[in-house]
Short mmCIF file of C-alpha atoms in Angstrom, two decimals:
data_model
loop_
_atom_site.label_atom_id
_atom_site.label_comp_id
_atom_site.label_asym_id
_atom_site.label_seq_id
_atom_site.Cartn_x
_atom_site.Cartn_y
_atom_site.Cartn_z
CA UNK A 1 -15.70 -40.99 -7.01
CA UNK A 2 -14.33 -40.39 -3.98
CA UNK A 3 -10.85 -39.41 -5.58
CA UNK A 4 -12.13 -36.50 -7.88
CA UNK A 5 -12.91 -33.56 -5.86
CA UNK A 6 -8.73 -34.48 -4.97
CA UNK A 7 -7.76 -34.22 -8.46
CA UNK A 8 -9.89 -30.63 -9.13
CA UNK A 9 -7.87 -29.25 -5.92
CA UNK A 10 -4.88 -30.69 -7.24
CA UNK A 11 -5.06 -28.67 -10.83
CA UNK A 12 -6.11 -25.92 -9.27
CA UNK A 13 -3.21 -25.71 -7.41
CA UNK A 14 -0.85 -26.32 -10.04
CA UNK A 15 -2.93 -24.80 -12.49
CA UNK A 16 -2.58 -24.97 -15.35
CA UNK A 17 -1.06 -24.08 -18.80
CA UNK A 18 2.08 -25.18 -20.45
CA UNK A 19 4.52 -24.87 -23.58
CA UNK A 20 7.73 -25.54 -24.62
CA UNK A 21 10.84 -22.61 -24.09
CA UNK A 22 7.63 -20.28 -24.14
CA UNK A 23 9.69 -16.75 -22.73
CA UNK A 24 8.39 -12.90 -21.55
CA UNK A 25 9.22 -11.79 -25.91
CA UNK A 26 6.71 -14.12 -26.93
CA UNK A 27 4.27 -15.66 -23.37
CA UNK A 28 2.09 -16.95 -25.55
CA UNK A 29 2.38 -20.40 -27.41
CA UNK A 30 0.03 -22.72 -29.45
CA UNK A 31 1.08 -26.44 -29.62
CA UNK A 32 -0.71 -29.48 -32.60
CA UNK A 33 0.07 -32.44 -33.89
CA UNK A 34 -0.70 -36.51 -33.35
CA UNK A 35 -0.77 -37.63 -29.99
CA UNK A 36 0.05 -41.63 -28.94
CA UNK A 37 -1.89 -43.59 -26.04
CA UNK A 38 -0.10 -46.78 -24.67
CA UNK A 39 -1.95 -48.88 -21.42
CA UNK A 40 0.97 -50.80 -20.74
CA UNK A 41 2.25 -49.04 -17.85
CA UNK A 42 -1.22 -50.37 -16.12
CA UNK A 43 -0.98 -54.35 -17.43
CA UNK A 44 2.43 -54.47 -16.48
CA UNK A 45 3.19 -56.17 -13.16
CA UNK A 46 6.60 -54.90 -12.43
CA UNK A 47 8.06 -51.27 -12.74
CA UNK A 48 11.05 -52.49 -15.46
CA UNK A 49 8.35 -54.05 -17.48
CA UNK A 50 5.98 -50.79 -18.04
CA UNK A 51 8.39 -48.58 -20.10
CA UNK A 52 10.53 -51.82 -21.66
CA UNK A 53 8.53 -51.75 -24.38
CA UNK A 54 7.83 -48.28 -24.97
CA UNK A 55 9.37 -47.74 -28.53
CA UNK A 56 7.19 -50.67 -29.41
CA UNK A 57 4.79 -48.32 -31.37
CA UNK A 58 3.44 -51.00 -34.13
CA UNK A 59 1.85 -53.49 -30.88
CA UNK A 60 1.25 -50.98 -27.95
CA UNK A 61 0.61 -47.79 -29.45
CA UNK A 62 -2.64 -45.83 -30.54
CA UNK A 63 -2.32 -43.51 -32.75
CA UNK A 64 -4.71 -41.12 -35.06
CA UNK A 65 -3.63 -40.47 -38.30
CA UNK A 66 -4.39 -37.03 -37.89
CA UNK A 67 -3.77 -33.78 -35.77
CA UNK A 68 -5.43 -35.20 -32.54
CA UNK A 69 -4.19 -32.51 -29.99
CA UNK A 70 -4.02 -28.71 -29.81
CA UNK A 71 -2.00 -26.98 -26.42
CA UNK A 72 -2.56 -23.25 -25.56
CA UNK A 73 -0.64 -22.14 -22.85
CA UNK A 74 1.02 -19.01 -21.40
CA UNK A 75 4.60 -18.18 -19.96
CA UNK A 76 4.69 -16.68 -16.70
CA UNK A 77 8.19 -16.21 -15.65
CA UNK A 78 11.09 -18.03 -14.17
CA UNK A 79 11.04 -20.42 -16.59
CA UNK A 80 7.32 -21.49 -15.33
CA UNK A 81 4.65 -21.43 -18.26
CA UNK A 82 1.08 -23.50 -17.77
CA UNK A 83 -1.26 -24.71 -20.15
CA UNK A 84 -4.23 -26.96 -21.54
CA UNK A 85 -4.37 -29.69 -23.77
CA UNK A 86 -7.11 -31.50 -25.27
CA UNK A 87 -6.82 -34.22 -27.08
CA UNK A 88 -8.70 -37.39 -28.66
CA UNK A 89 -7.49 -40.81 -30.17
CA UNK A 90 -8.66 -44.06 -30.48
CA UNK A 91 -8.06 -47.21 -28.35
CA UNK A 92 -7.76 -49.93 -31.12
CA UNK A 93 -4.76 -51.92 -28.82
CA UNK A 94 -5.43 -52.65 -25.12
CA UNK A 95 -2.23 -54.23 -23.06
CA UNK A 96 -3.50 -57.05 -20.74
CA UNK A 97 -1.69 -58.19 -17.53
CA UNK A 98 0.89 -60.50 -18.41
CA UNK A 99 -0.23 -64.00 -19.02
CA UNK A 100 0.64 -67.74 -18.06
CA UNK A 101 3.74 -67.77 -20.78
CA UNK A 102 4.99 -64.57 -19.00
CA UNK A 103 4.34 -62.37 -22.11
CA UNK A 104 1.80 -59.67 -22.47
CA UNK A 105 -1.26 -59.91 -24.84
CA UNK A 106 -2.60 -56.73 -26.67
CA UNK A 107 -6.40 -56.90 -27.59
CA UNK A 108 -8.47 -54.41 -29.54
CA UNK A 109 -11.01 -53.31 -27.01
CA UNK A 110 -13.52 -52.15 -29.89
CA UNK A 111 -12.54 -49.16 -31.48
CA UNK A 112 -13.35 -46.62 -28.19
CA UNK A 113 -13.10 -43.33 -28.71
CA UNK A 114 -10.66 -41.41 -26.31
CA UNK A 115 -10.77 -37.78 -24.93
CA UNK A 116 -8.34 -36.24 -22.38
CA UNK A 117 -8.39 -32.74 -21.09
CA UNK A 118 -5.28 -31.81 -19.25
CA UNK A 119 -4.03 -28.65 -17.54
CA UNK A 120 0.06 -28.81 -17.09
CA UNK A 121 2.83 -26.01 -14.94
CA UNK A 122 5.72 -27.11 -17.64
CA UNK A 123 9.24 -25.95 -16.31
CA UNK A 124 12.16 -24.86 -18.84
CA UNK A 125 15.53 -26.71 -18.52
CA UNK A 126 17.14 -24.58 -21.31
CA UNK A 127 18.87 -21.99 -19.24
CA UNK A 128 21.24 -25.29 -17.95
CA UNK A 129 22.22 -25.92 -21.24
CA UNK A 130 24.56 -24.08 -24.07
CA UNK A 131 22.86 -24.86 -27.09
CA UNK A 132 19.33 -22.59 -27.04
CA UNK A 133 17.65 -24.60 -29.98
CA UNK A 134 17.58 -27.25 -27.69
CA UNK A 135 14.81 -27.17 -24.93
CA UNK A 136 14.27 -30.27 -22.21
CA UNK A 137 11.45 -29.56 -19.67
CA UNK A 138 9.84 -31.38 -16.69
CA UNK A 139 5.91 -31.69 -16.16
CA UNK A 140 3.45 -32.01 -13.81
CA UNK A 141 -0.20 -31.61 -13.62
CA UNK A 142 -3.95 -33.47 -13.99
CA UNK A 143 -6.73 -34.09 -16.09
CA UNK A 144 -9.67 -35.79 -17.05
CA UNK A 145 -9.89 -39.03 -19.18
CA UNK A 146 -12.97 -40.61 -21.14
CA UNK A 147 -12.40 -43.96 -22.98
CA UNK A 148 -15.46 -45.27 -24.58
CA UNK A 149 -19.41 -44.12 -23.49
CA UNK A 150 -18.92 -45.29 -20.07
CA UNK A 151 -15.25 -44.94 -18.71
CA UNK A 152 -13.91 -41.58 -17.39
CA UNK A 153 -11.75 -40.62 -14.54
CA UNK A 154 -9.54 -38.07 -13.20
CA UNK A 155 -5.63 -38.66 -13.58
CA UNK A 156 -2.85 -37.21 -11.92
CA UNK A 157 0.17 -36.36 -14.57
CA UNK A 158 3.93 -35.64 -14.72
CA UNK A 159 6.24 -36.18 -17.36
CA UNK A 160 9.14 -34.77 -19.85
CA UNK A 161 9.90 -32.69 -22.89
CA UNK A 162 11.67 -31.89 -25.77
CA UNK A 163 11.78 -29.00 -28.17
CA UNK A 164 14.04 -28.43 -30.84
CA UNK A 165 13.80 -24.71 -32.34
CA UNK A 166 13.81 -23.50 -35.79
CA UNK A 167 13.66 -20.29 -35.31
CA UNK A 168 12.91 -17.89 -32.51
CA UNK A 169 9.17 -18.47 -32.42
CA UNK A 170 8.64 -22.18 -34.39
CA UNK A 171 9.43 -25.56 -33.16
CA UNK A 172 9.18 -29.26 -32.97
CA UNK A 173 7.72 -30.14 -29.84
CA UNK A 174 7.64 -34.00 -27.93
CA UNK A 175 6.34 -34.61 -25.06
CA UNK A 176 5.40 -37.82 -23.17
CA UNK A 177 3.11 -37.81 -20.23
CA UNK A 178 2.64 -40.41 -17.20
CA UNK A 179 -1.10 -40.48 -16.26
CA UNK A 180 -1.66 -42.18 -12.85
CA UNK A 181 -5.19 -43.14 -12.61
CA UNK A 182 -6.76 -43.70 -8.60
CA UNK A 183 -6.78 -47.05 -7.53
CA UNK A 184 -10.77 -47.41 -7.29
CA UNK A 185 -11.09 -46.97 -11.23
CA UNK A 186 -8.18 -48.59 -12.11
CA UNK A 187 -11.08 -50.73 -14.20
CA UNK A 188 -12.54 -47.52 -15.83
CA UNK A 189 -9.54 -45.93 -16.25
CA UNK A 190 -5.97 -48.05 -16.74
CA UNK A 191 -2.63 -45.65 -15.63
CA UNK A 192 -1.37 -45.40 -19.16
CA UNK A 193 1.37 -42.54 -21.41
CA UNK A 194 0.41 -40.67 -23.63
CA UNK A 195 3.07 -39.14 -26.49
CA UNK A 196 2.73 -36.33 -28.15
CA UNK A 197 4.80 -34.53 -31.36
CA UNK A 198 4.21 -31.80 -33.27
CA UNK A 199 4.46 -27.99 -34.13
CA UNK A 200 4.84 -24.87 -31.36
CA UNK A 201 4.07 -21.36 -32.60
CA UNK A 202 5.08 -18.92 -30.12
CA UNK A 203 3.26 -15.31 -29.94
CA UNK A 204 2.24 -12.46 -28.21
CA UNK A 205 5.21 -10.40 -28.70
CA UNK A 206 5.10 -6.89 -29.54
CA UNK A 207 7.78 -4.22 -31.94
CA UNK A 208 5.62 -1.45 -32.06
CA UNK A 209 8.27 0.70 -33.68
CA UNK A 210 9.34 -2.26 -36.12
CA UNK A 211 13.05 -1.73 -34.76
CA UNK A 212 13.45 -5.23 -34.43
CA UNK A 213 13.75 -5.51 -30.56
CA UNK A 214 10.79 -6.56 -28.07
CA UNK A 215 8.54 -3.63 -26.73
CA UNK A 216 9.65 -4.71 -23.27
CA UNK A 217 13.19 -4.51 -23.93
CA UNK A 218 12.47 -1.48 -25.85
CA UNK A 219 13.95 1.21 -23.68
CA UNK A 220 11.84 3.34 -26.18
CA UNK A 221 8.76 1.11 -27.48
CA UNK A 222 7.69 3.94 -29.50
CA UNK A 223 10.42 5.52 -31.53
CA UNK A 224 12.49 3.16 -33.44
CA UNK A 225 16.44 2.93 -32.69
CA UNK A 226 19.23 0.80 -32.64
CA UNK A 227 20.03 -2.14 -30.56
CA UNK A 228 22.92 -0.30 -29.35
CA UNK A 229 20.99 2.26 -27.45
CA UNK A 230 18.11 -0.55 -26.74
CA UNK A 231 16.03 0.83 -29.20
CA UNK A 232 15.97 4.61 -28.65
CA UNK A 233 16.98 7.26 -31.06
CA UNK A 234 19.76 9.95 -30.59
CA UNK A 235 18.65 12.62 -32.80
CA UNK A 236 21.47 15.45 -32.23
CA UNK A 237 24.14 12.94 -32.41
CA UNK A 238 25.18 14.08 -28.63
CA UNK A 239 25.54 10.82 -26.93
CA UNK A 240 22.50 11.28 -25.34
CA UNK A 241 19.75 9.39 -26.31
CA UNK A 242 16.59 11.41 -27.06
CA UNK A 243 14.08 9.87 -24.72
CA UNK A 244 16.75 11.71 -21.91
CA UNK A 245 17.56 14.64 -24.24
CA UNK A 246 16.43 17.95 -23.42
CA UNK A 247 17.17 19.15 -26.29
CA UNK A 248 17.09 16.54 -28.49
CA UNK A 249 17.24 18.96 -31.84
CA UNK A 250 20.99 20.62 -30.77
CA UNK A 251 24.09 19.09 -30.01
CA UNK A 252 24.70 19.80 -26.05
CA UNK A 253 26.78 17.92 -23.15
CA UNK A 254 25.88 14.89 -21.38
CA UNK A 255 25.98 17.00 -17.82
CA UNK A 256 23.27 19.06 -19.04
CA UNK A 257 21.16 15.89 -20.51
CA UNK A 258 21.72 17.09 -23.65
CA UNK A 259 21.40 20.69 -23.76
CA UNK A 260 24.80 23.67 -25.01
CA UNK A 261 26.21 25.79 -22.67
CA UNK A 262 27.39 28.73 -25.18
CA UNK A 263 28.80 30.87 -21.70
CA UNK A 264 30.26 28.09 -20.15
CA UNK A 265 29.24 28.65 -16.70
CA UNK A 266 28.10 26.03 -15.80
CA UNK A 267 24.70 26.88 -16.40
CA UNK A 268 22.64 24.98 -19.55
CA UNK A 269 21.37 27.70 -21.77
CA UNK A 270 17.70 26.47 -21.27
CA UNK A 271 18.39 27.77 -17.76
CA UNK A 272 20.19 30.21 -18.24
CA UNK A 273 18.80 33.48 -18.20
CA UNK A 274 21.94 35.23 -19.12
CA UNK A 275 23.05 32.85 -21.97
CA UNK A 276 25.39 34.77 -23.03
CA UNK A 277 27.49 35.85 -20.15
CA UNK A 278 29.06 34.04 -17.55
CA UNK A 279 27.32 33.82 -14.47
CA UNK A 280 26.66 32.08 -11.59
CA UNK A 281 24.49 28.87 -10.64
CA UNK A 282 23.09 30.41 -8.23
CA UNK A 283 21.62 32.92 -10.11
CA UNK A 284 20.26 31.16 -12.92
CA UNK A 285 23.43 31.98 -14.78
CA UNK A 286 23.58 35.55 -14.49
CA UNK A 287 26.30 38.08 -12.82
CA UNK A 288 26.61 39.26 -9.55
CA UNK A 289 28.69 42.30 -9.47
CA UNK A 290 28.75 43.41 -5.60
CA UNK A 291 28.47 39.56 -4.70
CA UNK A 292 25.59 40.57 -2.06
CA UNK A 293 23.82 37.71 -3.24
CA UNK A 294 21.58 39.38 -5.83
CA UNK A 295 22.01 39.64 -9.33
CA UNK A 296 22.80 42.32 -11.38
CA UNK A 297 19.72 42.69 -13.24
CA UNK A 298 17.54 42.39 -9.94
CA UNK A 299 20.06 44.90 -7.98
CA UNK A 300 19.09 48.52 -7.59
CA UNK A 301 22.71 49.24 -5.96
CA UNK A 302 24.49 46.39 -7.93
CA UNK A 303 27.87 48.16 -7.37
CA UNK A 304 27.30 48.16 -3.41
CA UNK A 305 26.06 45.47 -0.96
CA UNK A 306 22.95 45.40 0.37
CA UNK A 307 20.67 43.22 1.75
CA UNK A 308 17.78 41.57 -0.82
CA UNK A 309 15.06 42.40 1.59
CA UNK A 310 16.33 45.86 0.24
CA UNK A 311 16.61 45.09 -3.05
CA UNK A 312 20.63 44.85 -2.53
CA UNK A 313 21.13 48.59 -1.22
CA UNK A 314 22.30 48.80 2.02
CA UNK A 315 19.37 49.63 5.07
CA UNK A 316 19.36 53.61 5.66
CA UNK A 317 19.84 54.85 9.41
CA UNK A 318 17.93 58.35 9.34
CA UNK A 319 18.55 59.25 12.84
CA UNK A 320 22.01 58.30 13.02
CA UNK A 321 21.32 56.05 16.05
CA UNK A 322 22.88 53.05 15.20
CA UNK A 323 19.83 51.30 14.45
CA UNK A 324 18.82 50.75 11.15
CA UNK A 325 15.24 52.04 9.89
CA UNK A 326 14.15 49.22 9.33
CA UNK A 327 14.67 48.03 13.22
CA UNK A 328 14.40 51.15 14.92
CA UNK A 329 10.74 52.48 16.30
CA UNK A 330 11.57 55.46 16.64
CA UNK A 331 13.44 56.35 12.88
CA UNK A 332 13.23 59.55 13.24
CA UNK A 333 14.40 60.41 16.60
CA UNK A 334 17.69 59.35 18.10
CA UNK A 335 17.51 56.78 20.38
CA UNK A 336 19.50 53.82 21.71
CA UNK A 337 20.46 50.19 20.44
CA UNK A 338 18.87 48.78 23.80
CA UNK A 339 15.85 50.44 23.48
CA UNK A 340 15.65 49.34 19.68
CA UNK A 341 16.11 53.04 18.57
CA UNK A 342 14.01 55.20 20.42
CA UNK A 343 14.87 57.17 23.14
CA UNK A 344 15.24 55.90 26.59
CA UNK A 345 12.70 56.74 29.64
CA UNK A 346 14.98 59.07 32.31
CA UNK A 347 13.53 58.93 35.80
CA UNK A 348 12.91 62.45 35.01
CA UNK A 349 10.65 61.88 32.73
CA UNK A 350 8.86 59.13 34.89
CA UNK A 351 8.94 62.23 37.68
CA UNK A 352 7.24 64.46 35.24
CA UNK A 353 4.58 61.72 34.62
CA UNK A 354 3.88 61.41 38.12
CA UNK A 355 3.91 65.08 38.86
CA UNK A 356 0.64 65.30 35.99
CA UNK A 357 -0.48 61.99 37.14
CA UNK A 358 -1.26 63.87 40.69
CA UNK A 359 -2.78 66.43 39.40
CA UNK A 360 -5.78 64.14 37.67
CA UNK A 361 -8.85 64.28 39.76
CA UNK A 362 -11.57 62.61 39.97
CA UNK A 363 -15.81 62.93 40.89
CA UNK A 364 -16.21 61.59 45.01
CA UNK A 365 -16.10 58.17 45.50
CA UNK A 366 -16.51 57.85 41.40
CA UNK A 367 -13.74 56.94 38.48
CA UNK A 368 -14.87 59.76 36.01
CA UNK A 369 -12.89 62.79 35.57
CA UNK A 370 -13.57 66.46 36.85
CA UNK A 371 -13.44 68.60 33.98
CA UNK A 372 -10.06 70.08 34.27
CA UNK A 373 -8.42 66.54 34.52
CA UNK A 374 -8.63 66.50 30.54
CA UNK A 375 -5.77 68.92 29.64
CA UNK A 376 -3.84 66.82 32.41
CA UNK A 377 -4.10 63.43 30.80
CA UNK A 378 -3.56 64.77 27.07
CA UNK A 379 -0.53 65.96 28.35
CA UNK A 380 0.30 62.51 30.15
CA UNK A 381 -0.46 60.99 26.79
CA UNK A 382 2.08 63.07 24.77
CA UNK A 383 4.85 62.45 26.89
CA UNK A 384 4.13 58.50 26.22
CA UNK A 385 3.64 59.01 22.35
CA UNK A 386 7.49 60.18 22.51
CA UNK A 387 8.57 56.80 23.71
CA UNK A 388 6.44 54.38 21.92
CA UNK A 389 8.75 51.54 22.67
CA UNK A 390 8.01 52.09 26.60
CA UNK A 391 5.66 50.13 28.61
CA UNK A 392 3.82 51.62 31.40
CA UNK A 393 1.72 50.49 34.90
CA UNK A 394 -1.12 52.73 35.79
CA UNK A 395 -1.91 52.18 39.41
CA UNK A 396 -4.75 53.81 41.67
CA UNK A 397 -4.84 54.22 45.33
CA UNK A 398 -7.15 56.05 47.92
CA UNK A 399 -7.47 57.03 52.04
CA UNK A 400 -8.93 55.02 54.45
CA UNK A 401 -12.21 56.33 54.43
CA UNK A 402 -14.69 53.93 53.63
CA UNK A 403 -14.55 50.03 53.69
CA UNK A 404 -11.52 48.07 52.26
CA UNK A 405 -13.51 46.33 49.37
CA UNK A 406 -14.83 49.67 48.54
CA UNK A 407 -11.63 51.20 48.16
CA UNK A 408 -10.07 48.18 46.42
CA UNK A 409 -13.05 48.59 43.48
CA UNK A 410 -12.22 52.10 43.82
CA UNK A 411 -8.94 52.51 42.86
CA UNK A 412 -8.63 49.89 39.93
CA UNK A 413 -11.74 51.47 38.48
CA UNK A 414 -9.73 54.65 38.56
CA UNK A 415 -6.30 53.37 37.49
CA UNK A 416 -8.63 51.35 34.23
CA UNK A 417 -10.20 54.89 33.73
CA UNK A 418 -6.73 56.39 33.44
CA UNK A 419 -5.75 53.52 30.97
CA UNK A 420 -8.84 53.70 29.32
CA UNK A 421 -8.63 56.85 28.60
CA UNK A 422 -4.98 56.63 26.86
CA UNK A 423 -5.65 53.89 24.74
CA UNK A 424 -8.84 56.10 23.37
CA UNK A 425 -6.37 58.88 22.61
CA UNK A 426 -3.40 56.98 20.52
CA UNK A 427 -1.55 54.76 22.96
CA UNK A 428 -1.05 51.41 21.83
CA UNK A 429 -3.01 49.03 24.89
CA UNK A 430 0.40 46.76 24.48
CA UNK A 431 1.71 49.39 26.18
CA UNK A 432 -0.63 49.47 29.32
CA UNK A 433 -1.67 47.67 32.37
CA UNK A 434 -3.74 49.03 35.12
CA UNK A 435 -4.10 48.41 38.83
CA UNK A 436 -5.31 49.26 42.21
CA UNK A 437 -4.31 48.77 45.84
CA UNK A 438 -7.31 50.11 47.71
CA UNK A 439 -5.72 51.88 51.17
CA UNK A 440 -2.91 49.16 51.16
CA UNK A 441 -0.16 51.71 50.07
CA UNK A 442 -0.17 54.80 51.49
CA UNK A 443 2.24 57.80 50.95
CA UNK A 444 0.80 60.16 53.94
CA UNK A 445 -0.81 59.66 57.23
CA UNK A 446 -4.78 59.48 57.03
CA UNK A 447 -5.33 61.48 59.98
CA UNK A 448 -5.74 64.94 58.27
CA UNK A 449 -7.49 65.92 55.49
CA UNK A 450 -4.15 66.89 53.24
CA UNK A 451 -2.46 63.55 54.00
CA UNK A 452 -5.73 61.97 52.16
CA UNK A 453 -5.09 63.87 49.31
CA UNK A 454 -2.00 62.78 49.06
CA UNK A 455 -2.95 59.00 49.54
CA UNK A 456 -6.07 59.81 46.90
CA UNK A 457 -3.43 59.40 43.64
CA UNK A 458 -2.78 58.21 40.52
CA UNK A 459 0.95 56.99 39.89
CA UNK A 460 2.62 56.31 36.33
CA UNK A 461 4.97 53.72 36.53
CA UNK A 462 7.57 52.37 33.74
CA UNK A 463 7.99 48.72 33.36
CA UNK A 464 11.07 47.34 32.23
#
């Protein structure tokens, strides 16, 4: 039927399980009893005329003598719960349309058997009321209806409820349900009510501490306490309830969750590593004598300041420079706060420098060293070893003999052989840089043979 595929989408959408005050203590709920069918709501011609006789339970209604429906259904919050319902009866009493005296005949139709399958979203309206044994609901949902071998159709449903409770999880339920049949098996299936009374068990609840209150309002599911402290169990007597207690076993103070503080410094005595004396926070509860920031017990000077990189004694100054050891690069010889403790380079020690530095010579037109340059450069490389802060520029030159790009190779192979040879003998290549300027700088004319010499050099110059 063209209808049906309607009615599935239908209960899938409001899908489907309901129950009567069914809550989040107890979701789920199992409904039986006796169900009643009446078809007068389909004979009747006008809308006053289909409930008017709807007490009228001796002519119009069909009933089994006999539990004829079971409901399981499920609560799923905000007063929503959905369900199923099957049920069966039997149509002995049939309404028909109303007749030529204006009244309305009932027929038996032949004993058909009935079977209805329903799925229902039920909605609570006992949070509007005062009294909570009292429970009205609205309905809506859709089913399927057989009537006989022949006759079955989809129905869409909506209706109301009653439930009166006995206790928190046992009542009498009544509901009564409008089934609209489609119009194109209106002959198959007559629109008709059906009624239903009985018993609701609800279930699913859980106390697995047997403390009397629900495992989800059970602050501690586990350990049995009183409703006062939603369920959870204060041991020590502290105030402090022992799922929060730190030391749920001894009598302590809420600010510590729980726990003494025998010192009273502010420090629990589970953290405190000096529980017996008053300390300070910071220090995990023990003194600090010289208040450097270190504690007693981790101070070796804990009557003087000092820093804890020094394990709070104060930073020695060997040299008496100002500049404490463990700053100063030169901690054994006096030196200067600008020049980070070490002595500073005079411009007579950059003269004595130079005056070695032209002394070093070199193989013709090569950058290795005649043999008596040695004793010249190991004492160029003691001089720098005394200021090991200093940084220095080694720079070559030549004459003009020769080409320009010979010259240029020339001299920064010698200036790098100068460098070179430092670093190999303790100097610290930080410290260095090399370079060469050919002919480009000369100090002396290059028209006799001693003005060459003094244009062949090596210069040591300090960078600042």
């Amino acid at each position: 039927m063209k209808h049906l595929n309607k009615l599935f989408v239908a209960m899938l959408l409001l899908a489907g399980l309901s129950s009567q005050a069914q809550d989040s203590n107890n979701p789920w709920a199992i409904s039986f009893g006796v169900n009643a069918v009446d078809t007068r709501v389909s004979a009747a011609s006008k809308l006053e005329d289909q409930f008017s006789q709807y007490f009228n339970a001796k002519d119009n209604w069909n009933i089994l003598p006999s539990v004829s429906y079971v409901n399981v259904s499920k609560y799923v919050g905000s007063n929503f719960s959905f369900g199923v319902t099957g049920s069966i009866n039997k149509i002995t009493k049939y309404v028909l349309p109303k007749n030529a005296a204006g009244t309305y005949d009932v027929v038996n139709p032949g004993d058909l058997n009935y079977y209805a399958f329903d799925g229902v979203i039920n909605y609570s309206l006992m949070s509007l009321i005062k009294c909570k044994r009292f429970d009205p609901s609205i309905h809506i949902g859709g089913g399927y209806t057989w009537i006989g071998d022949d006759k079955h159709a989809g129905t869409l449903n909506g209706g109301l409820g009653l439930t009166y409770w006995f206790s928190e999880v046992v009542g009498l339920s009544l509901r009564t349900t409008y089934k609209q049949s489609f119009e194109d098996v209106r002959d198959d299936m007559p629109s008709h009510t059906q009624t239903f009374a009985g018993l609701t068990f609800k279930f699913g609840g859980s106390d697995r501490d047997g403390d009397g209150i629900y495992d989800k309002d059970d602050a501690c599911p586990d350990n049995a306490g009183p409703k006062a402290t939603n369920g959870c169990p204060d041991t020590d007597g502290d105030s402090v309830l022992d799922k929060d207690d730190t030391c749920p076993d001894v009598a302590g103070l809420v600010e510590f969750q729980g726990c003494p503080d025998t010192d009273g410094d502010g420090v629990a005595d589970k953290d405190d590593a000096c529980p017996d004396v008053a300390g300070l926070k910071a220090f995990g509860g023990c003194p600090d004598t010289d208040g450097d920031g270190i504690q007693d017990k981790s101070d070796k000077c804990p009557e003087v300041k000092g820093p804890k990189e020094n394990a709070g004694c104060p930073w020695p100054d060997s040299d008496g420079d100002k500049v404490l050891d463990k700053d100063d690069k030169c901690p054994e010889v006096k030196g200067t706060v600008a020049n980070n403790g070490c002595p500073e380079v005079s411009d007579e020690v950059v003269k004595r420098l130079n005056d070695y530095a032209k002394t070093i010579l070199f193989d013709t037109a090569k950058a290795s060293f005649q043999q008596q340059t040695y004793p010249v450069l190991q004492s160029i490389a003691g001089i720098l070893k005394e200021y090991p802060s200093a940084n220095f520029s080694i720079e070559g030159h030549t004459d003009s003999d020769g080409k320009d790009a010979t010259n240029q190779k020339l001299s920064e192979d010698r200036a790098a052989a100068v460098k070179n040879y430092l670093i190999e003998n303790g100097i610290a290549a930080s410290r260095l840089t090399s370079a060469g300027f050919g002919e480009t700088k000369p100090i002396d004319t290059n028209k006799t043979k001693a003005g060459k010499a003094n244009n062949r050099r090596v210069e040591v110059k300090l960078v600042k």
